[in-house]
PDB file of C-alpha atoms and ligand atoms in Angstrom:
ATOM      1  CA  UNK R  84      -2.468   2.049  -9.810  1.00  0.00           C
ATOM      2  CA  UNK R  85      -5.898   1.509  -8.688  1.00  0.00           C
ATOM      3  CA  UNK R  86      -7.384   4.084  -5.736  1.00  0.00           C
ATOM      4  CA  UNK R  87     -10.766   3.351  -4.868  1.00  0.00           C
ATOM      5  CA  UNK R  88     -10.602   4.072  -1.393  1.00  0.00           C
ATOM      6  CA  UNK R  89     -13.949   5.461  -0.055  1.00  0.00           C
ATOM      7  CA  UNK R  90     -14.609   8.595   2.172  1.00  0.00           C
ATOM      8  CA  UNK R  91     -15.121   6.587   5.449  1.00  0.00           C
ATOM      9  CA  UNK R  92     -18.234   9.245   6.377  1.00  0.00           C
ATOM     10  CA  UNK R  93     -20.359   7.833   3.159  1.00  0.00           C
ATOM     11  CA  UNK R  94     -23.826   6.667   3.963  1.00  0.00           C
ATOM     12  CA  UNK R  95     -24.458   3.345   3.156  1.00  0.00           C
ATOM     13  CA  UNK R  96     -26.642   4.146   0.145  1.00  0.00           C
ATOM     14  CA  UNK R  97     -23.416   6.671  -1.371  1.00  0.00           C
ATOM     15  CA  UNK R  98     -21.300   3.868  -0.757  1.00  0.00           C
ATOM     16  CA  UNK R  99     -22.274   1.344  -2.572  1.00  0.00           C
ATOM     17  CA  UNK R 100     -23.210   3.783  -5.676  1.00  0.00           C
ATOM     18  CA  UNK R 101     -19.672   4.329  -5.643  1.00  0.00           C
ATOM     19  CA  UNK R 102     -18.575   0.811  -5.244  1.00  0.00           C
ATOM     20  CA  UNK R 103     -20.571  -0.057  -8.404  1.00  0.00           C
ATOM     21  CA  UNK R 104     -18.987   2.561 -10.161  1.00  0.00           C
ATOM     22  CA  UNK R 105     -15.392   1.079  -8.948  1.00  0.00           C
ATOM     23  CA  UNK R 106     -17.195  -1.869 -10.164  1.00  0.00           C
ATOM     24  CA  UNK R 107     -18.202  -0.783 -13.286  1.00  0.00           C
ATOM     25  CA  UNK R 108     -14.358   0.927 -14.228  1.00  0.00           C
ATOM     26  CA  UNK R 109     -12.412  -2.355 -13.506  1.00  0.00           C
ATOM     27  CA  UNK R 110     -14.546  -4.811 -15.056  1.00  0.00           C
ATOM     28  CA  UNK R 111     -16.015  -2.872 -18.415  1.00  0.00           C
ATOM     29  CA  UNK R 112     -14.374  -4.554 -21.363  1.00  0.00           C
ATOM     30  CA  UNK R 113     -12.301  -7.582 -19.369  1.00  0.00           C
ATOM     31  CA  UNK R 114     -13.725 -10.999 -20.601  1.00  0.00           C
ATOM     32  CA  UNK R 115     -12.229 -12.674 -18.201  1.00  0.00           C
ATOM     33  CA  UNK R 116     -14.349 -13.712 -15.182  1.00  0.00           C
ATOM     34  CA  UNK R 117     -12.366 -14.825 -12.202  1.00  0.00           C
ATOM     35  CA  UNK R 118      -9.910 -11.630 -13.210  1.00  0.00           C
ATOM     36  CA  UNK R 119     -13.310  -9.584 -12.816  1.00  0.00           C
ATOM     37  CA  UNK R 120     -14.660 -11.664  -9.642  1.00  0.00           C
ATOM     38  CA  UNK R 121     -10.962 -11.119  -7.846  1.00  0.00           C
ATOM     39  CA  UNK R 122     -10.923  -7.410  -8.849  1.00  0.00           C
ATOM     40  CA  UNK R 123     -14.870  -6.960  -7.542  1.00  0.00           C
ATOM     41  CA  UNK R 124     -14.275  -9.130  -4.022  1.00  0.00           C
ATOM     42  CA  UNK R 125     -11.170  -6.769  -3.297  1.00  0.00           C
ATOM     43  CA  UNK R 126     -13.599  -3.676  -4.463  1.00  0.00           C
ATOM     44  CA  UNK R 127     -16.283  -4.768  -1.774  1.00  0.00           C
ATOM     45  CA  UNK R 128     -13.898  -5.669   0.893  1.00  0.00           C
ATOM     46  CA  UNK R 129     -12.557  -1.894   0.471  1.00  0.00           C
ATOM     47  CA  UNK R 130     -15.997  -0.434   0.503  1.00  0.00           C
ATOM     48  CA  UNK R 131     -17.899  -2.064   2.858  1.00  0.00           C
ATOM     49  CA  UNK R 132     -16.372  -2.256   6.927  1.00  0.00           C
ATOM     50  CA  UNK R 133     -16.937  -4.450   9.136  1.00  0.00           C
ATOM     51  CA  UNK R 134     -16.755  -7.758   7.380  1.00  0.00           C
ATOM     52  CA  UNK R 135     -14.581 -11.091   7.720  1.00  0.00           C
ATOM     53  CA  UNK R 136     -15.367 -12.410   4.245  1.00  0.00           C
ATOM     54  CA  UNK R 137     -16.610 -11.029   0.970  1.00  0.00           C
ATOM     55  CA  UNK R 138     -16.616 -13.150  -2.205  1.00  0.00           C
ATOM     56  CA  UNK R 139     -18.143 -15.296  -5.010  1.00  0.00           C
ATOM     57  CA  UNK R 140     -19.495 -19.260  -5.087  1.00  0.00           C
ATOM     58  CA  UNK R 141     -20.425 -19.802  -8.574  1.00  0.00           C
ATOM     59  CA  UNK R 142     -23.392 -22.664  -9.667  1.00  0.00           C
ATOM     60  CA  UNK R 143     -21.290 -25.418 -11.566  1.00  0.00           C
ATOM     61  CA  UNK R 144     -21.474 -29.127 -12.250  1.00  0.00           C
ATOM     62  CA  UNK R 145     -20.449 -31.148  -9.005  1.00  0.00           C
ATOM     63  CA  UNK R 146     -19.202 -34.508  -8.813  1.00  0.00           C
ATOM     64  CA  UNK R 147     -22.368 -36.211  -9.490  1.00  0.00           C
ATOM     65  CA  UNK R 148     -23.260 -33.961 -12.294  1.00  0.00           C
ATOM     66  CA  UNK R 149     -26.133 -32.190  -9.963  1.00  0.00           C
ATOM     67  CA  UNK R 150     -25.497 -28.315 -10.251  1.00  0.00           C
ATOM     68  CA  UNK R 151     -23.649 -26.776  -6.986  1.00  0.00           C
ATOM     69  CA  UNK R 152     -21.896 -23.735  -5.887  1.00  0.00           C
ATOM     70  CA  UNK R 153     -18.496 -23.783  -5.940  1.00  0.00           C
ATOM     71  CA  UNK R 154     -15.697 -20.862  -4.519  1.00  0.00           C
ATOM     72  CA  UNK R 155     -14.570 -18.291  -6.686  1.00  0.00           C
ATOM     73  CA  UNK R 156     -12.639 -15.434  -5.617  1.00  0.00           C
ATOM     74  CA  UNK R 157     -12.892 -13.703  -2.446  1.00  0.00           C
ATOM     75  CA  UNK R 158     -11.000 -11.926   0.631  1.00  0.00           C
ATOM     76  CA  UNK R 159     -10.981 -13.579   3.856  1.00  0.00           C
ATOM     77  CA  UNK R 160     -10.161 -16.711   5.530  1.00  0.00           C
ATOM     78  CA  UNK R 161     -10.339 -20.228   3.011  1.00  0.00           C
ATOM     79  CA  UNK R 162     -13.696 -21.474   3.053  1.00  0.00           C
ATOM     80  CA  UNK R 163     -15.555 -24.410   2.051  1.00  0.00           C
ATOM     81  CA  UNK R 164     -15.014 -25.143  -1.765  1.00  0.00           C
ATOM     82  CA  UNK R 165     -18.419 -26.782  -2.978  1.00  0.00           C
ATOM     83  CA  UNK R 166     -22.483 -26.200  -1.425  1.00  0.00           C
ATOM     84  CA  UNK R 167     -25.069 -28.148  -2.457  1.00  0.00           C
ATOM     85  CA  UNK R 168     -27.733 -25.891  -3.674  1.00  0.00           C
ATOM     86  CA  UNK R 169     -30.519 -25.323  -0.659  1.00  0.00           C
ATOM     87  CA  UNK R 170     -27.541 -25.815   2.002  1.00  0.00           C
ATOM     88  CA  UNK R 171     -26.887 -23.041   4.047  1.00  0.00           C
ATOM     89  CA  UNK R 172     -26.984 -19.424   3.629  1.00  0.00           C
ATOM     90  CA  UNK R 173     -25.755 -19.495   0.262  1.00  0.00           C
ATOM     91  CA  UNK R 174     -27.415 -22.559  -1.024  1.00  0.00           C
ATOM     92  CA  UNK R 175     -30.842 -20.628  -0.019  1.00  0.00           C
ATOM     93  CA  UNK R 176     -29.795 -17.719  -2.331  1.00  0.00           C
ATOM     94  CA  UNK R 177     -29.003 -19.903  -5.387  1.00  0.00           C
ATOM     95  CA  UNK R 178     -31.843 -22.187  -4.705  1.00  0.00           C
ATOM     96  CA  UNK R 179     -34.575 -19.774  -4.056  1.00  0.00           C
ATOM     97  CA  UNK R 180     -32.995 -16.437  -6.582  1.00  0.00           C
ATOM     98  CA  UNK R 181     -33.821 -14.636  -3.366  1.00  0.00           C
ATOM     99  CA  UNK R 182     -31.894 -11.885  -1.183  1.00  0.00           C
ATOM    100  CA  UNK R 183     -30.977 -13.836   1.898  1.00  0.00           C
ATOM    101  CA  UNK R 184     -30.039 -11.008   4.897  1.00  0.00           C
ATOM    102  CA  UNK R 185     -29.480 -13.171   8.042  1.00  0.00           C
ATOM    103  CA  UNK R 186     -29.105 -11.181  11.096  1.00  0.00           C
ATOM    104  CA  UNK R 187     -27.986 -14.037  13.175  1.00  0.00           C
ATOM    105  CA  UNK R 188     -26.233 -16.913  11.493  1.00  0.00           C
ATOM    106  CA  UNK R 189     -26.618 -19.277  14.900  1.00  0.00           C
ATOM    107  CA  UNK R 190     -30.397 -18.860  14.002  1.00  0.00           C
ATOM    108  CA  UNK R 191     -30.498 -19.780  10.390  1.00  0.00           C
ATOM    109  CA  UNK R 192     -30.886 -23.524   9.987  1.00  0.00           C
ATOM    110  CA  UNK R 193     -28.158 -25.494   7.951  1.00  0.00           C
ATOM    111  CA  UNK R 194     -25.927 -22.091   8.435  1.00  0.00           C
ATOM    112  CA  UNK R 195     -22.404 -23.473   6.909  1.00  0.00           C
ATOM    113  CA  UNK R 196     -19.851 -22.076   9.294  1.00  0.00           C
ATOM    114  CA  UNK R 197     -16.767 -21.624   7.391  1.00  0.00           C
ATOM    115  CA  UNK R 198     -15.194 -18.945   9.718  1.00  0.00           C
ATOM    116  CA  UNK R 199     -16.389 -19.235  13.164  1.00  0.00           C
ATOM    117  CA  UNK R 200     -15.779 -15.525  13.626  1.00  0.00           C
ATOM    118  CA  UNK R 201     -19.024 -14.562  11.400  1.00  0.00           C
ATOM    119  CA  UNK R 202     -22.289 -13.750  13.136  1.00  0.00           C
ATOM    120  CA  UNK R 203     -24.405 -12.119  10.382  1.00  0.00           C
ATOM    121  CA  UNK R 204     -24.694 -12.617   6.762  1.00  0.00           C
ATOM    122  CA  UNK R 205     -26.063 -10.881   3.362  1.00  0.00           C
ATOM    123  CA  UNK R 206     -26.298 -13.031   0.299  1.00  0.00           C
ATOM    124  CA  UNK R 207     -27.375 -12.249  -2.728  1.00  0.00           C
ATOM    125  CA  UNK R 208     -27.777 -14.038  -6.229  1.00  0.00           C
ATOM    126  CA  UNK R 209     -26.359 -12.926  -9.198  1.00  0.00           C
ATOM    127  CA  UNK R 210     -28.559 -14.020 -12.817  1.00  0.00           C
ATOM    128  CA  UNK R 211     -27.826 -13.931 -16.029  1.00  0.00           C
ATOM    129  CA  UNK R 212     -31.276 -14.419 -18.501  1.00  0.00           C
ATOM    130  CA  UNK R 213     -32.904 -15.385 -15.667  1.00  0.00           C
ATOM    131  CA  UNK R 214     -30.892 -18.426 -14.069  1.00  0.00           C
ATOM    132  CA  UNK R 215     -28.413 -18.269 -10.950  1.00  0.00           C
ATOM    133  CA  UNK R 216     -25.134 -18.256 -11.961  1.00  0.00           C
ATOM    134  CA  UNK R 217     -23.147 -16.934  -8.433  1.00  0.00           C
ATOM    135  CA  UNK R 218     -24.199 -15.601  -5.551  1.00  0.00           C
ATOM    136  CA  UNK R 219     -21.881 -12.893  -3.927  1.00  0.00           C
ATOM    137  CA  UNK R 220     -21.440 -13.692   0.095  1.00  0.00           C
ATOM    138  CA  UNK R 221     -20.568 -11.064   2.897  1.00  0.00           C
ATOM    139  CA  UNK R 222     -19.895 -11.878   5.997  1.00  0.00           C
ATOM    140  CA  UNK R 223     -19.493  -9.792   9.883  1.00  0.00           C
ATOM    141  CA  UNK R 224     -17.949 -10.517  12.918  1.00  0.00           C
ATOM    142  CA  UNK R 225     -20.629  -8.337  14.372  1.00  0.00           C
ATOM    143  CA  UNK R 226     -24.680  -9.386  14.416  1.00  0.00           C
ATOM    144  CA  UNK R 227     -27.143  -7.818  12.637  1.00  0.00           C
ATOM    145  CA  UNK R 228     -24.616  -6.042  10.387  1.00  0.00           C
ATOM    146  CA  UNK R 229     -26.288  -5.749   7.303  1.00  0.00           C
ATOM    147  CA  UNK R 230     -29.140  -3.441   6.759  1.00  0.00           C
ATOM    148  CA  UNK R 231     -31.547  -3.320   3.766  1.00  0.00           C
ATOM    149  CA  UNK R 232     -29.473  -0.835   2.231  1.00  0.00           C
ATOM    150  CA  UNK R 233     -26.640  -2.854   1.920  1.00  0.00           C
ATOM    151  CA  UNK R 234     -28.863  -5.366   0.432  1.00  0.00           C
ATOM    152  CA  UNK R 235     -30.319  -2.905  -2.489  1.00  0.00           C
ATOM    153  CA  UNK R 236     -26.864  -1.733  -2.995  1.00  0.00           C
ATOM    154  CA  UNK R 237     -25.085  -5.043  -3.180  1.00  0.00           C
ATOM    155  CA  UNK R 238     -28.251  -6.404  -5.339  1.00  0.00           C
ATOM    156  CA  UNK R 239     -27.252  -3.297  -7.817  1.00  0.00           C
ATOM    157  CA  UNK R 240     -23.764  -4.592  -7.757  1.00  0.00           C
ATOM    158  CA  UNK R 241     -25.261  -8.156  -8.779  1.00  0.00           C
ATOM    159  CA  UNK R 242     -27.115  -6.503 -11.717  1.00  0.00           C
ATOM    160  CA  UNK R 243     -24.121  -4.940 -12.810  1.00  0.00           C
ATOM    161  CA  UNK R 244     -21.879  -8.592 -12.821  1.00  0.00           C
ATOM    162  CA  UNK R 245     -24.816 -10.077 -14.816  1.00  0.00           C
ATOM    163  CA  UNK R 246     -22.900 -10.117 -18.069  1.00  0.00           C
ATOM    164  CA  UNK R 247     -19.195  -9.785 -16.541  1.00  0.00           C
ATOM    165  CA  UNK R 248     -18.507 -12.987 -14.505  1.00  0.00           C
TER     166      UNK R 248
HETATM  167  N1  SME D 377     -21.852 -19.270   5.674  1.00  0.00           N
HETATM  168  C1  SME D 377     -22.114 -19.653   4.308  1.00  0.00           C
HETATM  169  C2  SME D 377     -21.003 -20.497   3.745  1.00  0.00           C
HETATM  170  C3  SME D 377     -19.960 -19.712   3.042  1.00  0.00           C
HETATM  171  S1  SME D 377     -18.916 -18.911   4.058  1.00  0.00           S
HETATM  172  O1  SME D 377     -19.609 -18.010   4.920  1.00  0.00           O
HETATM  173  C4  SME D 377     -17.734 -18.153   3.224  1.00  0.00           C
HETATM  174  C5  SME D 377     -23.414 -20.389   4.200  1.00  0.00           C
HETATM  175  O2  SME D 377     -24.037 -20.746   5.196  1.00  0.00           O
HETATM  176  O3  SME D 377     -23.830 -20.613   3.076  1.00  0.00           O
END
């Protein structure tokens, strides 16, 4: 059995230092990616509060043969399966490699509302030898959730998937 279950009083910083180290236990050694994706959105969705959706799109080939993010594994409600790269939250993170921390998801242009409960959203891209290959997505019924401490800690957690998704 698996008991990662965090003091609730951590600061955010403490937090996710221990979430990476969760991290870092149930992926070390497992090939296999979407095992290790599954494993890591369940991690993050016992770790950090307050959110309605935690999980993985990974960059693959769509239809058309253009690259695209596509869902991987993740804890919430079902979401939308494939986003063009550049659309939405998490087409801005694959597209630009950047940190995307949107306080206000009504105010972000293109904003892909998969669960209408989500106000505020913290996306950030995961790289491996310098391309995008996933971005991980959190999302909060509450605005303005996400601080830039969750984004350095969740950007650690990226590092860490580099070579294990
Ligand atoms: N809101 C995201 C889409 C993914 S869902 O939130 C799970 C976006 O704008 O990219």
């Amino acid at each position: 059995m698996y008991d990662f279950k965090p003091d609730p009083t951590l600061d955010t910083a403490e937090r996710y230092r221990q979430l990476v180290e969760a991290a870092d236990a149930l992926t070390s050694g497992e090939p296999d990616p979407v095992a290790n994706m599954a494993n890591v959105a369940a991690l993050i969705w016992e770790f950090v509060p307050d959110l309605n959706w935690a999980g993985f799109y990974r960059v693959g080939a769509g239809a058309e043969g253009a690259d695209e993010l596509v869902l991987g594994p993740f804890v919430g409600r079902p979401a939308c399966i494939r986003i063009p790269i550049g659309a939405g939250v998490c087409g801005a993170a694959a597209k630009s490699g950047e940190t995307q921390l949107v306080e206000d998801v009504h105010a972000f242009p293109g904003h892909i509302a998969c669960d209408s409960a989500s106000r505020s959203e913290l996306v950030v891209p995961v790289k491996r030898d310098g391309q995008i290959i996933a971005v991980i997505d959190l999302d909060s019924p509450n605005p303005a959730r996400f601080t830039g401490d969750d984004a350095t800690g969740l950007e650690a957690l990226a590092k860490l998937l580099s070579d294990r998704i």
